[in-house]
CSV table of C-alpha atoms and ligand atoms in Angstrom, one decimal:
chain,number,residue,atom,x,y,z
A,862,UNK,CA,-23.6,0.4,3.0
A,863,UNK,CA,-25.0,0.4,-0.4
A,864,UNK,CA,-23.7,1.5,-3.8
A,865,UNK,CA,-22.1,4.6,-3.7
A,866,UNK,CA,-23.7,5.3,-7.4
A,867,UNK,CA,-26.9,5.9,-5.9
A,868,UNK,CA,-25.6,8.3,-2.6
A,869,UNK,CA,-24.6,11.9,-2.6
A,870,UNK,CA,-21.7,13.6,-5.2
A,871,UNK,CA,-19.5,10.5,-7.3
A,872,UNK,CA,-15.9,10.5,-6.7
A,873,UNK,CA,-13.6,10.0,-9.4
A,874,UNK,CA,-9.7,9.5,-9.6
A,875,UNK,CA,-8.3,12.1,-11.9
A,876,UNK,CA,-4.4,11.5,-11.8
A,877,UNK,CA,-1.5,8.9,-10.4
A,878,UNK,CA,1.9,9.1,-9.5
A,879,UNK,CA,4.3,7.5,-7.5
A,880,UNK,CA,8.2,7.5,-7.0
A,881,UNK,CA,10.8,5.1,-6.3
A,882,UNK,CA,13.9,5.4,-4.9
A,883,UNK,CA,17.1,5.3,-7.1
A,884,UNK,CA,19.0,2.7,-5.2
A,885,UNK,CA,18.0,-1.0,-6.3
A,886,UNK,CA,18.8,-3.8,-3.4
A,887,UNK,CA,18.8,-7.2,-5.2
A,888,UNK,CA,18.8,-10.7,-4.0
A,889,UNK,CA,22.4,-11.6,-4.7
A,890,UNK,CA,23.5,-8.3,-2.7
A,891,UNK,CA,21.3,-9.7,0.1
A,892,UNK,CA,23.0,-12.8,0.0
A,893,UNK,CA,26.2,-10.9,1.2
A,894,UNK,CA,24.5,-9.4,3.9
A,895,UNK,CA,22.7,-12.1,5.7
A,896,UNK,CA,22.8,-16.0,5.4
A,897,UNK,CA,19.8,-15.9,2.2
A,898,UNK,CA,19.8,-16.9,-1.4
A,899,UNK,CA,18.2,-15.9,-4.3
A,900,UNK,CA,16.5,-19.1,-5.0
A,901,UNK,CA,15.1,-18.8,-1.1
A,902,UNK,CA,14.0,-15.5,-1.7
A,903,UNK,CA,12.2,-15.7,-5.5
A,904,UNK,CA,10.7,-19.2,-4.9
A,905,UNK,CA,9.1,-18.4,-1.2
A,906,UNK,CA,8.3,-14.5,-2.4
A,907,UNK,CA,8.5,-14.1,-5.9
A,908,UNK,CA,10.7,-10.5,-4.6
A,909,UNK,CA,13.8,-10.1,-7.7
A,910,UNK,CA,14.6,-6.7,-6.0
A,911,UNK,CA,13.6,-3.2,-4.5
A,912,UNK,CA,14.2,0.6,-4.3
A,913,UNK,CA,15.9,1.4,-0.7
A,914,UNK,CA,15.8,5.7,-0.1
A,915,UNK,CA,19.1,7.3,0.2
A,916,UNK,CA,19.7,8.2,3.5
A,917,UNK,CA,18.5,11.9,3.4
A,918,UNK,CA,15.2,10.4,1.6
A,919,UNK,CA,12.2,10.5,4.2
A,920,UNK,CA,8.7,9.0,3.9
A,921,UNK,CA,7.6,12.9,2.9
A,922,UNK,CA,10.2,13.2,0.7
A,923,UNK,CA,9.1,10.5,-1.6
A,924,UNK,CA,5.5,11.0,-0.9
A,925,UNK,CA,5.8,14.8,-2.1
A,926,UNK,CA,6.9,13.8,-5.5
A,927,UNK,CA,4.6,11.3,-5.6
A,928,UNK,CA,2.1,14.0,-5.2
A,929,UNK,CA,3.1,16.5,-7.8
A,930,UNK,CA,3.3,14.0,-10.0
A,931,UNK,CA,-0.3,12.3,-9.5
A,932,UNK,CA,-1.8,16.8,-9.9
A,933,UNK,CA,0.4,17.2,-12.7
A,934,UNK,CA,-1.2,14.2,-14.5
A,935,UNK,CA,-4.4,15.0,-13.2
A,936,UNK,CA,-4.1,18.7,-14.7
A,937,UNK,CA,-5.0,20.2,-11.3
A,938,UNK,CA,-3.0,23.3,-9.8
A,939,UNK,CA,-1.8,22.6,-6.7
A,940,UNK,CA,-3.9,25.4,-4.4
A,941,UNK,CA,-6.8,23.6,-5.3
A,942,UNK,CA,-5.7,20.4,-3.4
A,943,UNK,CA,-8.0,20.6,0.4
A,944,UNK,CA,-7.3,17.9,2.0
A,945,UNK,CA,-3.6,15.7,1.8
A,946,UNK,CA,-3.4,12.0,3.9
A,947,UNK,CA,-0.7,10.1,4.1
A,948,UNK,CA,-1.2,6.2,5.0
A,949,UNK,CA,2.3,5.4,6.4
A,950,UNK,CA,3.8,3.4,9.1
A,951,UNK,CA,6.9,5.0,8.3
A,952,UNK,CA,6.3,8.6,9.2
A,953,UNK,CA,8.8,10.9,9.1
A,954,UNK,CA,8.6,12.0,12.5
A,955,UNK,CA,6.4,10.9,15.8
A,956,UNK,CA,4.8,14.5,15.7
A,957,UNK,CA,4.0,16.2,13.5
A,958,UNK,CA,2.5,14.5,10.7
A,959,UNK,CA,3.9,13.6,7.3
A,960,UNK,CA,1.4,15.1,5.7
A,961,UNK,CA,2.0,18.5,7.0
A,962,UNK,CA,5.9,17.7,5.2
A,963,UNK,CA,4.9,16.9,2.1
A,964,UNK,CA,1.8,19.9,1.8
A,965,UNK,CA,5.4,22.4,2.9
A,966,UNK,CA,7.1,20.4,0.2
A,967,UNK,CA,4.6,20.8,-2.8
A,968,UNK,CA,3.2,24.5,-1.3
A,969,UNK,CA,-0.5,23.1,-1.2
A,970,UNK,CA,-0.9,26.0,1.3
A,971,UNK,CA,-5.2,25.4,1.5
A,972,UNK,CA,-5.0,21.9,2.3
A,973,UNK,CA,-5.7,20.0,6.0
A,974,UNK,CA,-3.4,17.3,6.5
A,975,UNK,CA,-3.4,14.5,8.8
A,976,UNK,CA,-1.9,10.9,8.9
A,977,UNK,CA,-3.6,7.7,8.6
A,978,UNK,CA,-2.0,4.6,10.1
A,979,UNK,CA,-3.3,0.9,9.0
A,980,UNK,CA,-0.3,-0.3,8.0
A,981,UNK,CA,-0.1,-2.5,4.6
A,982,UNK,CA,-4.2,-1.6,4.0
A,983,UNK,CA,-3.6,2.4,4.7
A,984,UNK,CA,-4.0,3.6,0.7
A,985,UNK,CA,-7.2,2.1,0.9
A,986,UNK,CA,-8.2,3.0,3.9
A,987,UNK,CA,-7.2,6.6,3.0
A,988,UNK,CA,-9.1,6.4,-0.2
A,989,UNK,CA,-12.3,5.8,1.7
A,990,UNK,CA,-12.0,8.4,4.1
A,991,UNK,CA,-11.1,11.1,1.4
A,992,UNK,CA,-14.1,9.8,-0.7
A,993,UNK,CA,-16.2,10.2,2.0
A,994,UNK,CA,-15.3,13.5,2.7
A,995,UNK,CA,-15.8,14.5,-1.4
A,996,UNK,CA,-19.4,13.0,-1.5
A,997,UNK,CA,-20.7,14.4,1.3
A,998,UNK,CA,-19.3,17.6,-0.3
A,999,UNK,CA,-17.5,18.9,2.6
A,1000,UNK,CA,-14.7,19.0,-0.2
A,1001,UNK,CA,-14.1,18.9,-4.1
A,1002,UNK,CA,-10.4,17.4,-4.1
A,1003,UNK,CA,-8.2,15.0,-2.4
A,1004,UNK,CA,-4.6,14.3,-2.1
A,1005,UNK,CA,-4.1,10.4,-1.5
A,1006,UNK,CA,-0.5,9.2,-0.4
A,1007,UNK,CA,1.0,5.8,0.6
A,1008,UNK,CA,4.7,6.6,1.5
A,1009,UNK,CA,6.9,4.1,3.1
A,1010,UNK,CA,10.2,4.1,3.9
A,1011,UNK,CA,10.5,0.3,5.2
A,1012,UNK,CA,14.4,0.4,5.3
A,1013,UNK,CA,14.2,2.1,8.3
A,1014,UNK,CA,12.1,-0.1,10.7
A,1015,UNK,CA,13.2,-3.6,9.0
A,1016,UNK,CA,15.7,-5.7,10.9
A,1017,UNK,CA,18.9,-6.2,8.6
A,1018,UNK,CA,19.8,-8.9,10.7
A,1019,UNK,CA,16.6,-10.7,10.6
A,1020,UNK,CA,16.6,-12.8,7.5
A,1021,UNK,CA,13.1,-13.7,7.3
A,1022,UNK,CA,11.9,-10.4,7.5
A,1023,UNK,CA,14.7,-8.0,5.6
A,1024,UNK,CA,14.6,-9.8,2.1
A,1025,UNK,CA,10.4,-9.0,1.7
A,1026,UNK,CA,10.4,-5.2,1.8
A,1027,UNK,CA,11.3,-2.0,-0.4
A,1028,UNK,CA,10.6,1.5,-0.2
A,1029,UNK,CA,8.6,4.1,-2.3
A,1030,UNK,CA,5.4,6.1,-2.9
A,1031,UNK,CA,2.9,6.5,-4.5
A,1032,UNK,CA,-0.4,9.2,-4.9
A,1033,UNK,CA,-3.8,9.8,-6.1
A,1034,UNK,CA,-6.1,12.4,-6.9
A,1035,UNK,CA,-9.6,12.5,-5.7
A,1036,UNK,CA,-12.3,14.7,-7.2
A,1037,UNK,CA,-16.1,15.7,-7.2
A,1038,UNK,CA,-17.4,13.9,-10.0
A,1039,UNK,CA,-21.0,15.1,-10.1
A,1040,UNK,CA,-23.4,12.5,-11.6
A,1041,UNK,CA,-20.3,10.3,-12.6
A,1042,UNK,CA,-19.2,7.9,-9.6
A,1043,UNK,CA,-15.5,6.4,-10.1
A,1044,UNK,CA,-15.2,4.8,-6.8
A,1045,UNK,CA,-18.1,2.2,-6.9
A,1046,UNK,CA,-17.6,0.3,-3.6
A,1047,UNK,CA,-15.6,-0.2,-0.5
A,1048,UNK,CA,-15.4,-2.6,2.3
A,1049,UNK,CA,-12.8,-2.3,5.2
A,1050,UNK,CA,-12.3,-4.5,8.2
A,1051,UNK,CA,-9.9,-4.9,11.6
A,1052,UNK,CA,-9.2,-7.4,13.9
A,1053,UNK,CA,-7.4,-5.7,17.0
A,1054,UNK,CA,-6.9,-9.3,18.6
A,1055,UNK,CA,-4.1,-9.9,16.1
A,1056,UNK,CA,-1.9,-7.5,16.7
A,1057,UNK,CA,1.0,-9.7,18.2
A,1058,UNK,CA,1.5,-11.5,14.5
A,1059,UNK,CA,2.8,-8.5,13.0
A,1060,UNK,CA,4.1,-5.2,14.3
A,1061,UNK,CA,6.9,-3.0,15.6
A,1062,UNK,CA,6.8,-3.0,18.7
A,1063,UNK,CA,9.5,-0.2,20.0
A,1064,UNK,CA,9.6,3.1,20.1
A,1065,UNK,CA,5.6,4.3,20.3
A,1066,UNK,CA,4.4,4.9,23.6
A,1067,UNK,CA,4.0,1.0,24.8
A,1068,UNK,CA,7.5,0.5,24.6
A,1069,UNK,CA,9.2,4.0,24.3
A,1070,UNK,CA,12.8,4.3,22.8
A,1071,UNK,CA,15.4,3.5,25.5
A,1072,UNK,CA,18.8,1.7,25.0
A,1073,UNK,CA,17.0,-1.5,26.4
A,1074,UNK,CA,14.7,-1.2,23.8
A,1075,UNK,CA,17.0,-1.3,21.1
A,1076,UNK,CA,19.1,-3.8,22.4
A,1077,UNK,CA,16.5,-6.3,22.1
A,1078,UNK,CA,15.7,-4.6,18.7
A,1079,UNK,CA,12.4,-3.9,19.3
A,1080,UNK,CA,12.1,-0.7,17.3
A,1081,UNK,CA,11.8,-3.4,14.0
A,1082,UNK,CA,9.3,-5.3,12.3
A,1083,UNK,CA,8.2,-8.4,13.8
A,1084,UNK,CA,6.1,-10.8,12.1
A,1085,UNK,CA,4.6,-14.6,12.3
A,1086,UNK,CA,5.0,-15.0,8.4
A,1087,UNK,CA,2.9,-18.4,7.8
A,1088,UNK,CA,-0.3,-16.8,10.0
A,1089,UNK,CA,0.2,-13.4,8.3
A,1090,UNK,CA,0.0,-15.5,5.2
A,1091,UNK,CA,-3.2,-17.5,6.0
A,1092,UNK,CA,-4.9,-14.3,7.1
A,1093,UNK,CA,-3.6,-12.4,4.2
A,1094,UNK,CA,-5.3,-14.6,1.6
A,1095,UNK,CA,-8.8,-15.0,3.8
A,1096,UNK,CA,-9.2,-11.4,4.4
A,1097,UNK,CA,-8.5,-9.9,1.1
A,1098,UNK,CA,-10.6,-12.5,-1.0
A,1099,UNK,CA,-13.4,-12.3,1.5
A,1100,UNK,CA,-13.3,-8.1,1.0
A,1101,UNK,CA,-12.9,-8.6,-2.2
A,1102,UNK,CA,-16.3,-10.2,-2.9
A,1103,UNK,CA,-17.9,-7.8,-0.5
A,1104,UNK,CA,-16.9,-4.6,-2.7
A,1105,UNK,CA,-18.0,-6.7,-5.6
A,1106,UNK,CA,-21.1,-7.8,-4.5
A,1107,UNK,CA,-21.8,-4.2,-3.1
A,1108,UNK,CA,-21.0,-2.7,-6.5
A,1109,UNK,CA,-23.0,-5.0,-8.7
A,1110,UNK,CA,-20.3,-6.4,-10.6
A,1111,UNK,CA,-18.4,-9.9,-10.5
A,1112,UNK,CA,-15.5,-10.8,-10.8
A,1113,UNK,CA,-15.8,-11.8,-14.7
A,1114,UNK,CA,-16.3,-7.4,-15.1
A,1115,UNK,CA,-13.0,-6.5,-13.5
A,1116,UNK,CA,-10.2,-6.3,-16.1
A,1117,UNK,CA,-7.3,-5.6,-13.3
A,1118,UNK,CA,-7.4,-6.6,-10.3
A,1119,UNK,CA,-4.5,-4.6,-8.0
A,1120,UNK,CA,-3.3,-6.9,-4.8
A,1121,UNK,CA,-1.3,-5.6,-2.1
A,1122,UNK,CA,2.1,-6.7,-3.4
A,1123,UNK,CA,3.7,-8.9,-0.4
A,1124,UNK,CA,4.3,-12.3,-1.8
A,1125,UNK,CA,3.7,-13.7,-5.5
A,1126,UNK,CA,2.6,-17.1,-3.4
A,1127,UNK,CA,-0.4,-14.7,-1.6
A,1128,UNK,CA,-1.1,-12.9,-5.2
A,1129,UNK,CA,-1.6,-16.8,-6.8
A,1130,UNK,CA,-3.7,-17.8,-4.0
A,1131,UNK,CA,-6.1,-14.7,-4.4
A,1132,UNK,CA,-6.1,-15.5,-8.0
A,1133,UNK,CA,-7.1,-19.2,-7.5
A,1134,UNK,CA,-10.0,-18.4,-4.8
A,1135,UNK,CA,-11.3,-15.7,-5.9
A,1136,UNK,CA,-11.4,-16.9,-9.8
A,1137,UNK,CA,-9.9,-14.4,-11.5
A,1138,UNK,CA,-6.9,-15.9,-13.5
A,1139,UNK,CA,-3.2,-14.3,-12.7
A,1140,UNK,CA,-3.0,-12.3,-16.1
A,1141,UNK,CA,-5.6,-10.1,-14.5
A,1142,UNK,CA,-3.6,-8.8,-11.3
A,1143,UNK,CA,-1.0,-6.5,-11.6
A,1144,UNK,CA,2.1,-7.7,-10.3
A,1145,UNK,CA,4.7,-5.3,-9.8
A,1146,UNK,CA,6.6,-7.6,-6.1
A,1147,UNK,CA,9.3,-9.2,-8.2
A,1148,UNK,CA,10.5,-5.6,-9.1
A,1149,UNK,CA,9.6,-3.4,-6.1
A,1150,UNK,CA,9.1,-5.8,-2.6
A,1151,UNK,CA,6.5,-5.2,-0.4
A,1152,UNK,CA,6.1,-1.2,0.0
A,1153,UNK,CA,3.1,-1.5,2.7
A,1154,UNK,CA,0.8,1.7,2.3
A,1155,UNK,CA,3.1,2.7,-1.2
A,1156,UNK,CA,2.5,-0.9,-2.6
A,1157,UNK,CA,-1.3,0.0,-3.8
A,1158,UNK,CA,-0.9,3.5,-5.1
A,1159,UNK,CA,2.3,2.3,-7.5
A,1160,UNK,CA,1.1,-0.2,-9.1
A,1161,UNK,CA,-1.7,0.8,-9.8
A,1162,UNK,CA,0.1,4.1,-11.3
A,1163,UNK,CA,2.3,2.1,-12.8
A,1164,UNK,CA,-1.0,0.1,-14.6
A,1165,UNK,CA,-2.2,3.5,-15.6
A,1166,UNK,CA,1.2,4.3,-17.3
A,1167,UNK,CA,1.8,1.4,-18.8
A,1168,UNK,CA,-1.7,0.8,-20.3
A,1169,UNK,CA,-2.9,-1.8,-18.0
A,1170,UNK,CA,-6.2,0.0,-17.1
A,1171,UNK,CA,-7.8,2.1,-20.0
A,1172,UNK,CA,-11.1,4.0,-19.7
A,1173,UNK,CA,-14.2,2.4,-18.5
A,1174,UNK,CA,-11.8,-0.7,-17.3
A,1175,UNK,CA,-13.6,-2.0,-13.7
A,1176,UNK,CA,-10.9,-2.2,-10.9
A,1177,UNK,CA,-10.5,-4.1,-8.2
A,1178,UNK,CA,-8.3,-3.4,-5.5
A,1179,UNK,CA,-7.0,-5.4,-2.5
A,1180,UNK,CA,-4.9,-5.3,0.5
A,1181,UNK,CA,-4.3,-6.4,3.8
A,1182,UNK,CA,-1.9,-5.5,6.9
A,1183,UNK,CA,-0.7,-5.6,9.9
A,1184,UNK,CA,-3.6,-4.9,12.8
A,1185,UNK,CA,-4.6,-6.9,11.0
A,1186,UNK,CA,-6.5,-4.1,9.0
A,1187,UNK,CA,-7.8,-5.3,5.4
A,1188,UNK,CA,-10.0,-3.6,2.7
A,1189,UNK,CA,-11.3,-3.8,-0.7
A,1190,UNK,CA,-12.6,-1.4,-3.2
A,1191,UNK,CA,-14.3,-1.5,-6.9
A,1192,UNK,CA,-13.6,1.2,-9.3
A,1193,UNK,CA,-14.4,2.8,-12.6
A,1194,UNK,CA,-11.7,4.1,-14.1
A,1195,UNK,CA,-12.7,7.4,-15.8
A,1196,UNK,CA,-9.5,9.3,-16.3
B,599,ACO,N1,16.6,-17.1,3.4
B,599,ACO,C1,16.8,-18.4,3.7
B,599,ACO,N2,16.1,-19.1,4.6
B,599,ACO,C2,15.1,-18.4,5.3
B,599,ACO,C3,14.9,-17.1,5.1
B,599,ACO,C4,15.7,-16.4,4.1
B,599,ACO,N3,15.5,-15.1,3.8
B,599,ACO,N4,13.9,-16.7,5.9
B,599,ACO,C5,13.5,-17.8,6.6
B,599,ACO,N5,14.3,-18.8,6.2
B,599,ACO,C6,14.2,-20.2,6.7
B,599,ACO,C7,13.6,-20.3,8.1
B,599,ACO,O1,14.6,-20.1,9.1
B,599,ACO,C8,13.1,-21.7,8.1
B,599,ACO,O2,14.2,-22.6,8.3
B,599,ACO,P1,14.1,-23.9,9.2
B,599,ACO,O3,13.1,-24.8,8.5
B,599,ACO,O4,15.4,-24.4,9.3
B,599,ACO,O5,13.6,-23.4,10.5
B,599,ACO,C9,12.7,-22.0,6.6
B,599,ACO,O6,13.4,-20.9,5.9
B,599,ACO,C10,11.2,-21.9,6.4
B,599,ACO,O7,10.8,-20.7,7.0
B,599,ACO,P2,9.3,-20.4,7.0
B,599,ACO,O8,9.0,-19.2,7.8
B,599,ACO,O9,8.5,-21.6,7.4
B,599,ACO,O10,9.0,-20.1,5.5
B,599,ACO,P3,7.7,-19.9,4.7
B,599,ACO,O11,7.6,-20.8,3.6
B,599,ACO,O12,6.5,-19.6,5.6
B,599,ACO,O13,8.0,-18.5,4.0
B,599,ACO,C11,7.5,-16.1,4.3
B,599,ACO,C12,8.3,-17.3,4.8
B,599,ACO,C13,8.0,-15.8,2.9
B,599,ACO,C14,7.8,-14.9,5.2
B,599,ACO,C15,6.0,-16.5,4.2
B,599,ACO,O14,5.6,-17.0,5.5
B,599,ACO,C16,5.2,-15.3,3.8
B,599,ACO,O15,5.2,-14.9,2.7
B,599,ACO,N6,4.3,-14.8,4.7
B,599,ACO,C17,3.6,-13.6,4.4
B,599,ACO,C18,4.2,-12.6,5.1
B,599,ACO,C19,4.3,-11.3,4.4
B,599,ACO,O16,4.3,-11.2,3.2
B,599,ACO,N7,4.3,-10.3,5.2
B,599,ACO,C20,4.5,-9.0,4.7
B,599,ACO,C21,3.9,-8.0,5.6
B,599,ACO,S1,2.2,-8.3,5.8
B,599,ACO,C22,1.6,-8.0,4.4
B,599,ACO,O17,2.1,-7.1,3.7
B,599,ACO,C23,0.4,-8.7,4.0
């Protein structure tokens, strides 16, 4: 794979949005709920708080306004969107795909929708795969949506797991660029032989629902958190100096780097072996908790908004999930 400058149509992002969820969970009300403290919590995770949907809120739901949020800013109208994936492993429903919900709920009536599941890595993942589809010009514009609604497939029993996830979305728009190329580089990887360190194991086909299965609580995250942790930092430094080497740039030309947001502890590590010092990264865990697919899209919406990332600023994104699935990608940001 080589620079993507030099191959077919550029892609550009033109817009951002993203959504959270108006209830706020904080450490001290977790500390009524199962045997934590905040000092556990913000020392091991860096996690303050984060957004948990009302009940009626669904993975579409928040992905939808999201979505019309990311076109609006872009300036686009909404029957020009062709293609909508959503990167969840929260969907609203086994069949059919969230994506088909939230094209119903924002009326993008040309689009094809489909899902895209690789857990904590999906935005990028998705990003790839609608770039792909712009540059070889099968297409002219993308819908791009990590939606998660963690709440509902986290164990509020299980301490080690409940306090490190939130819920939320977030959305991107993909265009035909022409001669000017946004998205510079991507590198994506799996490794299928560690799927037992992190999962959820019930209620897919492997282990379909059945009151055994929720007995032994199987329909909720499981995770090994020291090897996700190891693996975690590996991966996404590794990626990250594949996109950058792929794109020509090191990492002294990136003025924001975007992590998956799981753990302040991962964020430092990436920041101390991949030698880009912490004021670069964008750092939203503290305030939000680990979203999964929604963690990359918001913040790096939310670094658009607040003025974190101003034209011409070089990007680099990384994340990393369960799968494990991992990836990396080096933009331009033109808006
Ligand atoms: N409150 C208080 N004590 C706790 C809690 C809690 N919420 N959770 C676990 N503990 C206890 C454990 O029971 C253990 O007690 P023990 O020593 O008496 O047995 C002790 O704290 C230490 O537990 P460890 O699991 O060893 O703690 P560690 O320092 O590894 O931190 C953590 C755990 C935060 C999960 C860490 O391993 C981690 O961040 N891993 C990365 C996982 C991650 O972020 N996953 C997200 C999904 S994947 C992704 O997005 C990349």
């Amino acid at each position: 794979m080589s620079n993507y400058a030099a191959m077919n149509k550029g892609v550009v992002i033109t817009g951002t949005g993203s959504y959270l969820p108006e209830r706020i969970l904080t450490n001290q009300d977790l500390e009524k709920m199962v045997d934590t403290s905040d000092e556990w919590i913000s020392t091991r995770t860096g996690i303050k708080e984060r957004h948990i949907a009302a009940d009626n809120e669904s993975a579409s739901d928040m992905g939808a306004k999201a979505a019309l949020r990311a076109i609006e800013n872009a300036g686009k109208d909404i029957a020009s969107v062709e293609m909508i994936i959503v990167a969840t492993s929260t969907p609203d429903m086994l069949l059919p795909g969230t994506a088909c919900f939230v094209q119903e709920e924002i009326g993008a009536k040309k689009a094809f929708c489909f899902d895209l599941g690789a857990a904590c890595s999906g935005f990028l993942y998705a990003m790839e795969v609608a770039r792909q589809f712009i540059a070889q010009g099968t297409i002219n514009t993308a819908l791009v949506i990590g939606a998660e609604k963690m709440s509902c497939v986290v164990d509020w029993e299980d301490r080690s797991t409940c306090v490190l996830f939130g819920d939320g979305a977030g959305a991107a728009v993909l265009e035909n660029g022409g001669d000017v190329s946004g998205i510079k580089s991507s590198v994506l990887g799996s490794d299928g032989a560690l799927t037992d360190l992190l999962n959820i194991p019930g209620g897919g086909s492997r282990n379909p629902v059945s009151h055994r299965i929720i007995d032994e609580r199987l329909p909720f995250i499981k995770m090994e958190g020291k090897e996700v942790f190891k693996n975690a930092v590996r991966y996404m430094c590794d990626a990250g100096q594949q996109a950058l080497e792929r794109s020509g740039f090191t990492i002294d030309d990136i003025e924001c780097v975007i992590p998956h947001q799981a753990n302040m502890r991962i964020i430092s590590a990436i920041s101390d072996r991949i030698g880009a010092p912490l004021d670069r990264f964008y750092v939203n865990v503290d305030r939000v908790g680990n979203m999964s697919a929604a963690s990359v899209p918001v913040a790096l919406d939310e670094a658009v908004r607040n003025g974190r990332i101003k034209k011409g600023d070089k990007v680099l994104f990384v994340a990393f999930g369960g799968g494990f699935t991992w990836g990396a990608t080096v933009i331009e940001w033109t808006a």
